Coordinates of C-alpha atoms in Angstrom, one line a residue:
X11 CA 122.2 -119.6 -40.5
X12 CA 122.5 -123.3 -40.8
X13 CA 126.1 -123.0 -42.2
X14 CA 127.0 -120.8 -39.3
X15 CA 125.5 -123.4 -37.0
X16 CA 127.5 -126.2 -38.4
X17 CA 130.8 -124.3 -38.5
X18 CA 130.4 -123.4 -34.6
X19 CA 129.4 -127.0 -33.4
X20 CA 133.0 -127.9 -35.5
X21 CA 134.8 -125.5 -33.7
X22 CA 133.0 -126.5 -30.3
X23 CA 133.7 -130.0 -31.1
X24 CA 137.3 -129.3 -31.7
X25 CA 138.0 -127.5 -28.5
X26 CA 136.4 -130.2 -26.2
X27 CA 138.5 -132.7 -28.0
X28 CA 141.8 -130.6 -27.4
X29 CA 140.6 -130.2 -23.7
X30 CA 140.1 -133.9 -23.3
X31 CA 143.7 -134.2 -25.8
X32 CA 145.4 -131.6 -22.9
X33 CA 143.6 -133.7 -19.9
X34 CA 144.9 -137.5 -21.0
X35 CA 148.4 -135.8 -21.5
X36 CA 148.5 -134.2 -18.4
X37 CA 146.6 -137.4 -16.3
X38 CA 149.6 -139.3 -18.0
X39 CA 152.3 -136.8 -17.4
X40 CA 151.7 -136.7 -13.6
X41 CA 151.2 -141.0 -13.9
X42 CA 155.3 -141.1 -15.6
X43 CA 156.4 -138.5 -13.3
X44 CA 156.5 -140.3 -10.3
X45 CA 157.4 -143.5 -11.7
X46 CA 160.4 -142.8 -14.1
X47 CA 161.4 -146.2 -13.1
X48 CA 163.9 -148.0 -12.6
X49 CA 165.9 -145.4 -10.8
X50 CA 169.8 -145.6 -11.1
X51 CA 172.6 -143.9 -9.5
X52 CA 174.7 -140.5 -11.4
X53 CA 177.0 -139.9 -8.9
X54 CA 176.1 -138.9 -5.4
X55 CA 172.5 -138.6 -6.6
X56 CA 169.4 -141.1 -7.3
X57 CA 168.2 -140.3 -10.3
X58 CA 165.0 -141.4 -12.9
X59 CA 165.2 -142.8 -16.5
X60 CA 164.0 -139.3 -17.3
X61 CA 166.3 -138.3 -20.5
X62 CA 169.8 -136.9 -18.3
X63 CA 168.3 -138.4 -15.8
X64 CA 166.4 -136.4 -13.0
X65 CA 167.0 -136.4 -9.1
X66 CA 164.6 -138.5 -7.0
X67 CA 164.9 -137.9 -3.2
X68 CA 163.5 -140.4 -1.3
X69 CA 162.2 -139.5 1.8
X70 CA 160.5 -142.9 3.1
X71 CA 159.1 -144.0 6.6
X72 CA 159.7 -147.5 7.5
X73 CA 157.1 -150.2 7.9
X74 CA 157.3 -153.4 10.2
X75 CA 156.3 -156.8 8.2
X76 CA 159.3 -158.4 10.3
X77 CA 157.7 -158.7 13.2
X78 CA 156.1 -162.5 15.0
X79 CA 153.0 -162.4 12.7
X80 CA 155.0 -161.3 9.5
X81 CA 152.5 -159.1 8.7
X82 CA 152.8 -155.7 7.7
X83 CA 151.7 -153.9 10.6
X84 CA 148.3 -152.3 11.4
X85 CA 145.8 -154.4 9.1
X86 CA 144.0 -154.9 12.2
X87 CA 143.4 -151.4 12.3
X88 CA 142.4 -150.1 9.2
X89 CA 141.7 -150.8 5.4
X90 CA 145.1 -151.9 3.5
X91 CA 143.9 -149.0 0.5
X92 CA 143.2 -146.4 3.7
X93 CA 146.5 -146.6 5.5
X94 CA 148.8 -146.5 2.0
X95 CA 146.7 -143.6 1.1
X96 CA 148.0 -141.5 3.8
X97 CA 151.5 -141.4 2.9
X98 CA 151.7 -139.2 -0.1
X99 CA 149.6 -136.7 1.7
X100 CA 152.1 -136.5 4.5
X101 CA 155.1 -135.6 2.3
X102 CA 156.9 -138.7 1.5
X103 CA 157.4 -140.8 -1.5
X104 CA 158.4 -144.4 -0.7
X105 CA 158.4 -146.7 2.4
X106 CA 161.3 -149.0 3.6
X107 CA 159.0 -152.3 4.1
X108 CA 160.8 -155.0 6.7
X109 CA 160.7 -158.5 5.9
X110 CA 162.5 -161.7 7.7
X111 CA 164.4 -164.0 5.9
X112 CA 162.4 -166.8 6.4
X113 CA 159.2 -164.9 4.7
X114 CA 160.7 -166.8 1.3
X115 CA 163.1 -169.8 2.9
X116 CA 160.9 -171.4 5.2
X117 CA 158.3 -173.0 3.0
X118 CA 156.1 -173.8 5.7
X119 CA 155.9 -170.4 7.3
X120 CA 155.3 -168.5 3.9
X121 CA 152.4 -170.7 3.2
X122 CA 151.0 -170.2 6.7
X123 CA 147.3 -168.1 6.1
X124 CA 147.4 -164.5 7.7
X125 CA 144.5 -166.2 10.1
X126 CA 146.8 -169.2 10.9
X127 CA 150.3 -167.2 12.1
X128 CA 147.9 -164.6 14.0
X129 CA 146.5 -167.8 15.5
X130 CA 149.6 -169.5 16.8
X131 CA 150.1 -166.1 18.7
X132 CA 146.3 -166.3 20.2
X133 CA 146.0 -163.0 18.6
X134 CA 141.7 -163.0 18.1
X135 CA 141.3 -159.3 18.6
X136 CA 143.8 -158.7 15.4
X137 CA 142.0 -161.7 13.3
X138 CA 138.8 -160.1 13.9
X139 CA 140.2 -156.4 13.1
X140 CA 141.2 -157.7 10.4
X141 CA 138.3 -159.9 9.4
X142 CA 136.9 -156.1 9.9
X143 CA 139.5 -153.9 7.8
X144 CA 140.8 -156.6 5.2
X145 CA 138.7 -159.3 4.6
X146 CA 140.3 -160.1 1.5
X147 CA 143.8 -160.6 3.0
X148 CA 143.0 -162.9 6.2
X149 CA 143.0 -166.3 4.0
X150 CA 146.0 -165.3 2.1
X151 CA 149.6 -166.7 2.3
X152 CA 151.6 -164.7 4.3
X153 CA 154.2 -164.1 1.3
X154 CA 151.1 -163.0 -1.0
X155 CA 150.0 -161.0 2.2
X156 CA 153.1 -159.2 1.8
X157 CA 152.7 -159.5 -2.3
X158 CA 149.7 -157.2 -1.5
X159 CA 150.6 -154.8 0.4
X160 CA 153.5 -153.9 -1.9
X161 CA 150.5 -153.8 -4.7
X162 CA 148.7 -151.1 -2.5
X163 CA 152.0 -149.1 -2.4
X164 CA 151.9 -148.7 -6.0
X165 CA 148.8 -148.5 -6.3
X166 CA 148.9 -145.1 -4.1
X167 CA 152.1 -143.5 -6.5
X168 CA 154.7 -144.5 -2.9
X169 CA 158.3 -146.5 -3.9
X170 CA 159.0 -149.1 -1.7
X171 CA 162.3 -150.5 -0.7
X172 CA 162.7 -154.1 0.8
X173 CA 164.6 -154.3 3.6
X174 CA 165.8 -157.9 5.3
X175 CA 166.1 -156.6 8.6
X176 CA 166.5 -160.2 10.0
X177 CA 166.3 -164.1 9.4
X178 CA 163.8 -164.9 12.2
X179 CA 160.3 -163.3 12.7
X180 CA 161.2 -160.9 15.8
X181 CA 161.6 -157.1 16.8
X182 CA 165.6 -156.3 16.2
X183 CA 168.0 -156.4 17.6
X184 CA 170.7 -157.4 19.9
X185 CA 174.7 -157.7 20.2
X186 CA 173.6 -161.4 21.6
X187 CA 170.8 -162.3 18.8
X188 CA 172.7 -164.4 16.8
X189 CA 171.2 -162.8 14.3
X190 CA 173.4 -160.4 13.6
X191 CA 176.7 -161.5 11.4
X192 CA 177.6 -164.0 9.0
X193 CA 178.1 -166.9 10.7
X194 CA 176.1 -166.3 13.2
X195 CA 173.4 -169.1 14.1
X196 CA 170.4 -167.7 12.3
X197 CA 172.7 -166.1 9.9
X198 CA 174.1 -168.5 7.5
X199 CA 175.2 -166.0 4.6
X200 CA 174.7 -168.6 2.1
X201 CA 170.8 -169.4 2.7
X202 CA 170.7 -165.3 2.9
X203 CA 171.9 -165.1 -0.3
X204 CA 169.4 -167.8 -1.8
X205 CA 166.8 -165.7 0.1
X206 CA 167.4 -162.6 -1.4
X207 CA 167.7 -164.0 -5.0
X208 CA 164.2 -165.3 -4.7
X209 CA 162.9 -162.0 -3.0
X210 CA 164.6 -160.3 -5.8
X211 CA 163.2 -162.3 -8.1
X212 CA 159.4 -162.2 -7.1
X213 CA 159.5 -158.5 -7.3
X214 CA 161.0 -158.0 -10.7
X215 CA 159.1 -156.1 -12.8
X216 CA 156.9 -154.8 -10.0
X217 CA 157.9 -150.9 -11.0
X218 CA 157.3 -149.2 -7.8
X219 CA 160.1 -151.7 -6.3
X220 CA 162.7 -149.8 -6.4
X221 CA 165.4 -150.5 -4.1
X222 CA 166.4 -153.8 -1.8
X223 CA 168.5 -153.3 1.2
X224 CA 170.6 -156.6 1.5
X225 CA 170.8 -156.9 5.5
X226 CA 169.3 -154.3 8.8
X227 CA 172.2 -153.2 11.4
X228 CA 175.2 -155.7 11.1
X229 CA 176.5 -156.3 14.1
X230 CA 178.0 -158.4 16.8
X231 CA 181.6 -160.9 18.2
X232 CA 181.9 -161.9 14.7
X233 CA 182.0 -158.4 13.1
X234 CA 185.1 -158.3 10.6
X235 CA 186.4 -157.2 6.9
X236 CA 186.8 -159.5 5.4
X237 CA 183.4 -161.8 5.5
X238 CA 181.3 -158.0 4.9
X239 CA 183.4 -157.5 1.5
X240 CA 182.6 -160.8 0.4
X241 CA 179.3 -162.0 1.7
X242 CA 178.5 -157.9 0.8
X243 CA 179.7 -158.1 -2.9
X244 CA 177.8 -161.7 -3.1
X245 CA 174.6 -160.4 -1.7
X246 CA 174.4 -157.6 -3.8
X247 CA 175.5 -159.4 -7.3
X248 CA 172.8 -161.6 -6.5
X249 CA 169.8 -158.9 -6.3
X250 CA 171.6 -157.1 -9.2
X251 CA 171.5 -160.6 -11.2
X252 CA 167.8 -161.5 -10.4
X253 CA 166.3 -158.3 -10.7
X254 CA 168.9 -155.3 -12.4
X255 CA 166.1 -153.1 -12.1
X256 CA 166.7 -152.4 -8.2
X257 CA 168.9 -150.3 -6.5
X258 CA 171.4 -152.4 -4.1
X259 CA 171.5 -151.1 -0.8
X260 CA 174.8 -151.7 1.8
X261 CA 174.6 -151.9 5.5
X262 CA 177.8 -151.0 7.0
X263 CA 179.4 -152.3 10.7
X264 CA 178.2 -151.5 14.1
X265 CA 174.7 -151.4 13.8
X266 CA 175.0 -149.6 10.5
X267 CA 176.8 -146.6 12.0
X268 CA 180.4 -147.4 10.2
X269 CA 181.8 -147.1 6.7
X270 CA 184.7 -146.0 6.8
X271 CA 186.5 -148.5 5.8
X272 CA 185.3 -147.7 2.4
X273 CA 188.2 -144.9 2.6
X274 CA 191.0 -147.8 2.1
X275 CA 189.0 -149.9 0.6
X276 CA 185.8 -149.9 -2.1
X277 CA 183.3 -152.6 -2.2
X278 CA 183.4 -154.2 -6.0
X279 CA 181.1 -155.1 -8.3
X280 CA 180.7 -156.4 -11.8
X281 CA 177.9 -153.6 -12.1
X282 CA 177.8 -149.8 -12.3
X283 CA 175.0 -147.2 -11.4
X284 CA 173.1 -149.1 -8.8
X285 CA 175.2 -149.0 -5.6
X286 CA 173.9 -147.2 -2.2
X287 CA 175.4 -147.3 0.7
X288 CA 172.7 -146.8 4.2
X289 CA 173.7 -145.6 7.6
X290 CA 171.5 -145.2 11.0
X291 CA 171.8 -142.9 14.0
X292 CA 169.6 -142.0 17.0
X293 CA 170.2 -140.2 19.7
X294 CA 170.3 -143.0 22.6
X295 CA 172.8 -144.2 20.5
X296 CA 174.7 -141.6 22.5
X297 CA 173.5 -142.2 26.1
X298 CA 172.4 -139.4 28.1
X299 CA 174.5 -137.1 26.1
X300 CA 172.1 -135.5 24.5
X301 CA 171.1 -134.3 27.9
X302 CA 174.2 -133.6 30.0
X303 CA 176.2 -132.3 27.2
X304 CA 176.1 -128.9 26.0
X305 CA 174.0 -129.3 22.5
X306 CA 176.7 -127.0 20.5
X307 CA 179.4 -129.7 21.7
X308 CA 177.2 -133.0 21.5
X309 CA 176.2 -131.7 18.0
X310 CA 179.4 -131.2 16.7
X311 CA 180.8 -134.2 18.0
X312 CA 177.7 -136.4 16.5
X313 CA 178.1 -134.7 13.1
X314 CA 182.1 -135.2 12.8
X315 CA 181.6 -139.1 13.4
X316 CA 178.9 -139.0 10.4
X317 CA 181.5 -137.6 8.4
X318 CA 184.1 -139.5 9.3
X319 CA 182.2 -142.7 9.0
X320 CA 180.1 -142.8 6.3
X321 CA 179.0 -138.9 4.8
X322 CA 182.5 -138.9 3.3
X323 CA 181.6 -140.8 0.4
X324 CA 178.9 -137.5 -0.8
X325 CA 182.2 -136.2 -1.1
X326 CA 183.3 -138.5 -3.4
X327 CA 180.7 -139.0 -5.1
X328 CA 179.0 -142.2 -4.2
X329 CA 175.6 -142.2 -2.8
X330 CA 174.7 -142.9 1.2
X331 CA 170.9 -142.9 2.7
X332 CA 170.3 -142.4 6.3
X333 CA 167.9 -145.3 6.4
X334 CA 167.1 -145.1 9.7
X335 CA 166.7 -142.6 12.0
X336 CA 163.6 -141.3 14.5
X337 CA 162.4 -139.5 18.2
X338 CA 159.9 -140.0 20.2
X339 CA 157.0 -138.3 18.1
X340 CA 154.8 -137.7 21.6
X341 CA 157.7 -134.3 21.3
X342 CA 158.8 -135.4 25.4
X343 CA 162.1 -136.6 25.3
X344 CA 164.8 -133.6 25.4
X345 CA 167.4 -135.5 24.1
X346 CA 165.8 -136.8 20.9
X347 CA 164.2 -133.6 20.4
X348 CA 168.2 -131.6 20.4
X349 CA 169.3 -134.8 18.1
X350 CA 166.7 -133.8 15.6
X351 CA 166.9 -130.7 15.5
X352 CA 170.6 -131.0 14.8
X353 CA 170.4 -134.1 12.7
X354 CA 168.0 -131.8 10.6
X355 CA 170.8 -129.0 10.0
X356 CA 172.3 -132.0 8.7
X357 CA 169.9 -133.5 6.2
X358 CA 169.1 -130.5 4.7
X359 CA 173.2 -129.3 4.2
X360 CA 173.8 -132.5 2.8
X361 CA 170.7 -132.7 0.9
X362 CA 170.4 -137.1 1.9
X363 CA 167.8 -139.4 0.6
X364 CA 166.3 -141.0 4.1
X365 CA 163.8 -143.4 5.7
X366 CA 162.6 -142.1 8.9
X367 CA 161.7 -144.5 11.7
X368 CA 158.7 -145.1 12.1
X369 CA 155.3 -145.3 10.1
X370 CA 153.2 -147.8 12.5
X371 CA 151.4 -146.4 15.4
X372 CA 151.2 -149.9 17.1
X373 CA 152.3 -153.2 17.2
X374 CA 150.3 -156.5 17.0
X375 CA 152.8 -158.1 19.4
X376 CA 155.8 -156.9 20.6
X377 CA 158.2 -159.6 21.4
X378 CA 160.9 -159.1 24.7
X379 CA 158.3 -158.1 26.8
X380 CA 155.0 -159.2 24.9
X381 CA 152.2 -156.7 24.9
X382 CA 149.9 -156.8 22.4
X383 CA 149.2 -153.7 20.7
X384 CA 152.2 -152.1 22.1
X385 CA 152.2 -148.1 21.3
X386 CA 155.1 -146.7 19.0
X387 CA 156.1 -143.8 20.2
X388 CA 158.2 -143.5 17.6
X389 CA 155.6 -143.6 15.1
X390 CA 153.8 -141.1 13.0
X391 CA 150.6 -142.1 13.4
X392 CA 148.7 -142.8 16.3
X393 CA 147.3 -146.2 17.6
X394 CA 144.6 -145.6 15.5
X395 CA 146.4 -145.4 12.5
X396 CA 144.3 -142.6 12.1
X397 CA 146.0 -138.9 13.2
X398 CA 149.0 -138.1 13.1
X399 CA 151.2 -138.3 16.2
X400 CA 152.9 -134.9 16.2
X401 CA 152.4 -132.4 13.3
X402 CA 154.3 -130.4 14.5
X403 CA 157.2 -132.4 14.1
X404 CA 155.9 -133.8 10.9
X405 CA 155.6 -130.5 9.6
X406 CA 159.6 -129.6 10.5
X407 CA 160.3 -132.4 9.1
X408 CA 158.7 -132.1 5.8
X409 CA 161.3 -129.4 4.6
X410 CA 163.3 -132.3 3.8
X411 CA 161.2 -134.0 1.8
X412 CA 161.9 -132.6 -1.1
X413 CA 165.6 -132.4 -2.3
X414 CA 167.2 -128.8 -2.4
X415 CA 169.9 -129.2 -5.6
X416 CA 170.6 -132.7 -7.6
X417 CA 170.5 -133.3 -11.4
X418 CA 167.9 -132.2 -13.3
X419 CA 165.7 -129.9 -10.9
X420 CA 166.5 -126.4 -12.1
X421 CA 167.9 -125.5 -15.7
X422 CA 167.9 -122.1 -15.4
X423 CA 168.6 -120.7 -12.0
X424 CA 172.3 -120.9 -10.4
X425 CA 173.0 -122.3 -7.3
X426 CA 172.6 -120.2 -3.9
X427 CA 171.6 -120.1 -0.3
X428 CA 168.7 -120.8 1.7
X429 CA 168.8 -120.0 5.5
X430 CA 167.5 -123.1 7.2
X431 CA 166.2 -123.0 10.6
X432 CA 165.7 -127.0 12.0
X433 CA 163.7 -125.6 15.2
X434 CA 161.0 -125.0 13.2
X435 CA 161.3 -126.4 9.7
X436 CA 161.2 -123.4 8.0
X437 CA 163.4 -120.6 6.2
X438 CA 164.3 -117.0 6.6
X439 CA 162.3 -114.9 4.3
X440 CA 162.2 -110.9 3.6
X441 CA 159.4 -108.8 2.3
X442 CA 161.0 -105.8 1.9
X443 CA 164.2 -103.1 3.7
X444 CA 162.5 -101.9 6.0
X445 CA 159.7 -105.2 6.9
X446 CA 161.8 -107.5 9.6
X447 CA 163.0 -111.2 8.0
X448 CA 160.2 -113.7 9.2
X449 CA 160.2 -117.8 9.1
X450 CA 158.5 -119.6 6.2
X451 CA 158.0 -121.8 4.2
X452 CA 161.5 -122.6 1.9
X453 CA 159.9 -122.9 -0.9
X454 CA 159.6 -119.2 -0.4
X455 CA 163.0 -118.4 0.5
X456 CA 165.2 -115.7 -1.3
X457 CA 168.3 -116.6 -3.4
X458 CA 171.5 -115.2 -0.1
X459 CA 174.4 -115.4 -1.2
X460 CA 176.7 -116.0 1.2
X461 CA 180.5 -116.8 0.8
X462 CA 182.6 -117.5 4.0
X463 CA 185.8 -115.2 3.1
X464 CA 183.7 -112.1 2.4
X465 CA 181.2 -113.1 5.5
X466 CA 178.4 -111.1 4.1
X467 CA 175.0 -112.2 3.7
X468 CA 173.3 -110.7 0.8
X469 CA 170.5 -111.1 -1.3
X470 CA 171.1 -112.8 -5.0
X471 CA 171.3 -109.9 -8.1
X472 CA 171.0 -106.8 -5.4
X473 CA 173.4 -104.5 -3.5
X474 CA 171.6 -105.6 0.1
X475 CA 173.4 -107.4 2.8
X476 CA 172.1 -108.4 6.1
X477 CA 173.1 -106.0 9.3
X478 CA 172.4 -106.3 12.7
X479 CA 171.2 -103.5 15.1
X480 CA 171.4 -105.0 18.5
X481 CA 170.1 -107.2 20.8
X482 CA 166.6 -107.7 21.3
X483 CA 166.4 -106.0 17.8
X484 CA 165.1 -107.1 14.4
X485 CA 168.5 -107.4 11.6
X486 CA 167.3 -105.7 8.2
X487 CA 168.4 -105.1 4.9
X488 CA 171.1 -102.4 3.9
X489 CA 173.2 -100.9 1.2
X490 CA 176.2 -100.5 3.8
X491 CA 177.6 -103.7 4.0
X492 CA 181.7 -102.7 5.1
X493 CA 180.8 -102.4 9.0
X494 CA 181.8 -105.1 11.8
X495 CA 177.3 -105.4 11.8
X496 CA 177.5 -106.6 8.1
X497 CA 179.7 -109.3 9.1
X498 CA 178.2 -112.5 9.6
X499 CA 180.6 -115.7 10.3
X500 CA 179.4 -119.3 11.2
X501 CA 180.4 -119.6 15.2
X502 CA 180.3 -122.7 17.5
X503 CA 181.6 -125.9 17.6
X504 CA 178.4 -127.1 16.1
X505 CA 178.9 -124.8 13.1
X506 CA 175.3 -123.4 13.3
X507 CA 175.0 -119.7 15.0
X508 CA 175.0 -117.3 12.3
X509 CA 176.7 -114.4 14.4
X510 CA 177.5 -110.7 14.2
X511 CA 178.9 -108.0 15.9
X512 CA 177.1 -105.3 17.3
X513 CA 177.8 -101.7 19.4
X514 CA 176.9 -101.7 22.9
X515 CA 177.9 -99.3 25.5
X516 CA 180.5 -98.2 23.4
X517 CA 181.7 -101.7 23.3
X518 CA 181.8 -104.7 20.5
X519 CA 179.2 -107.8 21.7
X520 CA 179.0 -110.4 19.7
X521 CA 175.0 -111.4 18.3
X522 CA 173.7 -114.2 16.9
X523 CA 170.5 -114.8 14.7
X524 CA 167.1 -115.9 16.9
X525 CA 163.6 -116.2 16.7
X526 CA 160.8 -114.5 18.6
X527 CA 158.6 -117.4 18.6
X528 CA 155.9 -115.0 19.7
X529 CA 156.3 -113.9 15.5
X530 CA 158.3 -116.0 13.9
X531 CA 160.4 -112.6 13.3
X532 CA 164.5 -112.9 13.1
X533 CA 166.2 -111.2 16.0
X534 CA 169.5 -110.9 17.1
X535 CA 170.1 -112.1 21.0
X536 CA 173.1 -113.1 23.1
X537 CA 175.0 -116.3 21.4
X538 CA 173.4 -119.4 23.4
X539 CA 175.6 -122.0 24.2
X540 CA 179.3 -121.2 23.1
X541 CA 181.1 -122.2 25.7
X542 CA 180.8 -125.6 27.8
X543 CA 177.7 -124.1 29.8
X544 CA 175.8 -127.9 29.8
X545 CA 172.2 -126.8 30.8
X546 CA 171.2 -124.5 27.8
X547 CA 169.6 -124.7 24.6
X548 CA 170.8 -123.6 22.3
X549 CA 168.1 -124.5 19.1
X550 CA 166.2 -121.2 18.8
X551 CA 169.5 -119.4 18.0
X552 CA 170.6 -123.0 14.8
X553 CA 170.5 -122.0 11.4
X554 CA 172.1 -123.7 8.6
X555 CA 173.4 -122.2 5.2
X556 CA 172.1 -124.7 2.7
X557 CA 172.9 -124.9 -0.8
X558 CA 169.7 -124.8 -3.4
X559 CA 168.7 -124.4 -6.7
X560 CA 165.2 -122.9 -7.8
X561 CA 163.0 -121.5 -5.4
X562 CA 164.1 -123.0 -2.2
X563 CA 163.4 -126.2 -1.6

């Protein structure tokens, strides 16, 4: 009896200490698997130190430290630990923290207290919210300030990227700033180069640094060639050369919206496998266009100048980051709310790394017009720094968070389709032949196969293609897939109505896919938008054929 009781305590024993074995493993598994750092460059991709190196996608929200106070924003509002917390719950990985130049040139402002800058502003409401919120923060150095809030970031498992959006404390930006090119009066590339070193330099080693953009939006009269290749390749040898852990991130011209120069001419360097180029777009970059224009047309158009200015270089295989993008988040504005949904489309067929403007609900000052605690519409949270903005918006957005295809992410399964629908943020899913196809979650989505010559839309490892029966009507799954209803072909100049053809009256109509929003089921209605018809929308009836591995996204 006392044998058997000895021999079961052992065995006891050993299976709490393989459970608490199994638990360290895994508590250190999921601790390395978000920071394979540093991350490097294979190809098109961002990829870990992970052996073959695995894709990271970064999918990042911007955070204002640039502003007057040069202070990250919204420590006034809540606790440092409690607004870095919300991030990884909301989908995304890193933030692209803002930072002027003179953070780490001007001696005298980087040693100003947080209470002192917020002082010379006569901001008291924001020293005693912070007082409140961050007690511990108030009497520090602005540049440890920002030390800290970088130290929250990785404390919370999010990347950060540092961005110089300017030389001068200030909201960006203007053609007039003289901020905005080499040469420019508060742009003298040479102290911008001595800044960056010693940026570069006080985060090295800090592993959840993993990227510095070299300059925000470029712009302005003295715009030309040959100063960006030079003052370009000097910046980014001198980040490289202080800190080799960091990925080097390049602005291109006009406000960041051209590179395609790059086609003539690449940008060199002494160093390989760190090199990203960044790009920004937003819909009143386009006027009212987004409003008067037919959305099939203002799409299309908007998309071809991507490609032709900068998405090019996915195509041959060097890396590019929309770093900046955003709408209004209140979901009001018509014209940011077609951009997105198209822009979308776009991020998810090109599968980009992004930064998404903006994180902040409100400002401490806003400068141009100075109201203090100025709403950001733009933002995702809230001027509480509390709720979310829009989760609706958040939530279409989240299904490009996480990167469809890219090295690494699926060993087994071959590449295929997933039907993407930006409207909503979700994919087209079946249940069974005679279920209709509902919207869900891509993760979800089946393996279509879909290849443009043979215009059939089938379903990976079966005989079942996609028909349509009509309008009005619900498209389903079928073994007949030679009729003119089997037939699906990309239509419109914005490339995104999946269309058929259907009987009606004894006459062929032309369908494209919908969705009942009642359901979420996939119809077939009239095409919206195909000709130059300027008041319609089109979005309901945009899905795009993107290219996945695994189980969707």
């Amino acid at each position: 009896m006392a044998r058997f009781s000895c021999t079961k305590i052992i065995i006891i024993l050993f299976y709490v200490l393989l459970f608490l074995l199994l638990s360290c493993t895994t508590l250190q598994n999921t601790k390395t698997k978000v920071k394979a750092f540093p991350l490097h460059t294979n190809g098109r991709w961002i990829v870990d130190e992970e052996e073959g190196g695995k894709r990271v996608k970064l999918a990042c929200l911007s955070w204002m430290a640039h502003g007057l106070a040069v202070v990250a924003e919204g420590l006034s509002k809540q606790p440092l630990d409690s607004i870095t917390k919300r991030i990884r719950p909301m989908g995304f990985n890193c933030i692209r923290l803002t930072w002027p130049l003179e953070l780490v040139i001007n001696e005298s402002l980087a040693s100003l207290t947080v209470k002192e800058s917020f002082n010379r502003l006569g901001l008291f409401d924001d020293i005693n919210g912070i007082q409140a919120h961050n007690p511990s923060i108030l009497d520090l150095p602005l540049i440890n300030a920002f030390q800290a809030v970088v130290k929250s970031l990785g404390d919370n498992n999010v990347m950060v990227i540092l961005d110089n959006h300017c030389t001068k404390p200030a909201m960006c930006c203007s053609e007039t700033d003289q901020n905005g090119f080499f040469g420019d009066k508060y742009f003298d590339p040479h102290v911008w180069i001595k800044g960056l070193t010693k940026m570069a330099t006080m985060f090295n080693g800090v592993t959840n640094v993993v990227a510095m953009s070299l300059r925000n939006e470029p712009r302005g009269p003295r715009s030309n060639l040959k100063d960006w290749y030079r003052y370009m390749a000097e910046g980014a040898e001198a980040v490289h050369g202080a800190n080799p852990n960091v990925l080097v991130i390049v602005s291109g011209l006009v406000w960041d919206q051209d590179l395609s120069f790059l086609k003539n001419q690449p940008l060199k360097l002494s160093f390989n496998g760190k090199l990203v180029f960044e790009v920004h777009q937003y819909s009143y970059g386009k006027g009212p266009g987004w409003i008067i224009e037919n959305p099939n047309k203002m799409c299309a158009k908007i998309l071809g100048e991507a490609m032709r200015n900068s998405s090019f270089l996915l195509e041959q295989g060097r890396p590019v980051m929309l770093s900046e993008f955003g709408v209004n988040m209140k979901g009001t504005n018509l014209g940011d709310n077609r951009f997105l949904n198209c822009y979308l489309g776009m991020l998810a067929e090109l599968d980009m790394d992004w930064a998404l403007w903006t994180f902040v609900g409100s400002y401490y000052i806003r400068n141009g017009d100075f109201i203090v605690g100025a709403e950001e519409v733009y933002g995702v949270l809230n001027e509480d720094w509390i709720r979310v903005r829009n989760a609706s918006i958040l939530h279409k957005i989240s299904a490009v968070q996480l990167p469809f295809r890219g090295p690494g992410l699926s060993s087994k399964a071959k590449q295929h389709k997933v039907i993407f629908h930006p409207l909503t943020g979700l994919c087209v899913l079946t249940k069974s032949t005679v279920d209709p196809l509902r919207l869900g979650p891509c993760s979800n989505s089946d393996h279509w196969q879909y290849k443009p010559q043979e215009t059939k839309l089938s379903i990976e490892g079966t005989l079942l293609c996609l028909k349509a029966y009509g309008e009005g009507k619900a498209p389903k799954l079928g073994r007949e897939c030679s009729s003119p209803n089997s037939t699906w072909k990309m239509v419109s100049d914005s490339k995104m109505h999946l269309s058929s053809r259907v009987n009606k009256n004894g006459s062929s109509v032309r369908v494209c896919l919908d969705v009942d929003t009642t359901n979420n089921i996939i119809v077939t209605n009239t095409c919206k938008c195909l000709t130059t018809h300027k008041s319609c929308d089109a979005e309901s009836q945009w899905f795009k054929l993107v290219d996945s591995v695994g189980g969707g996204v």
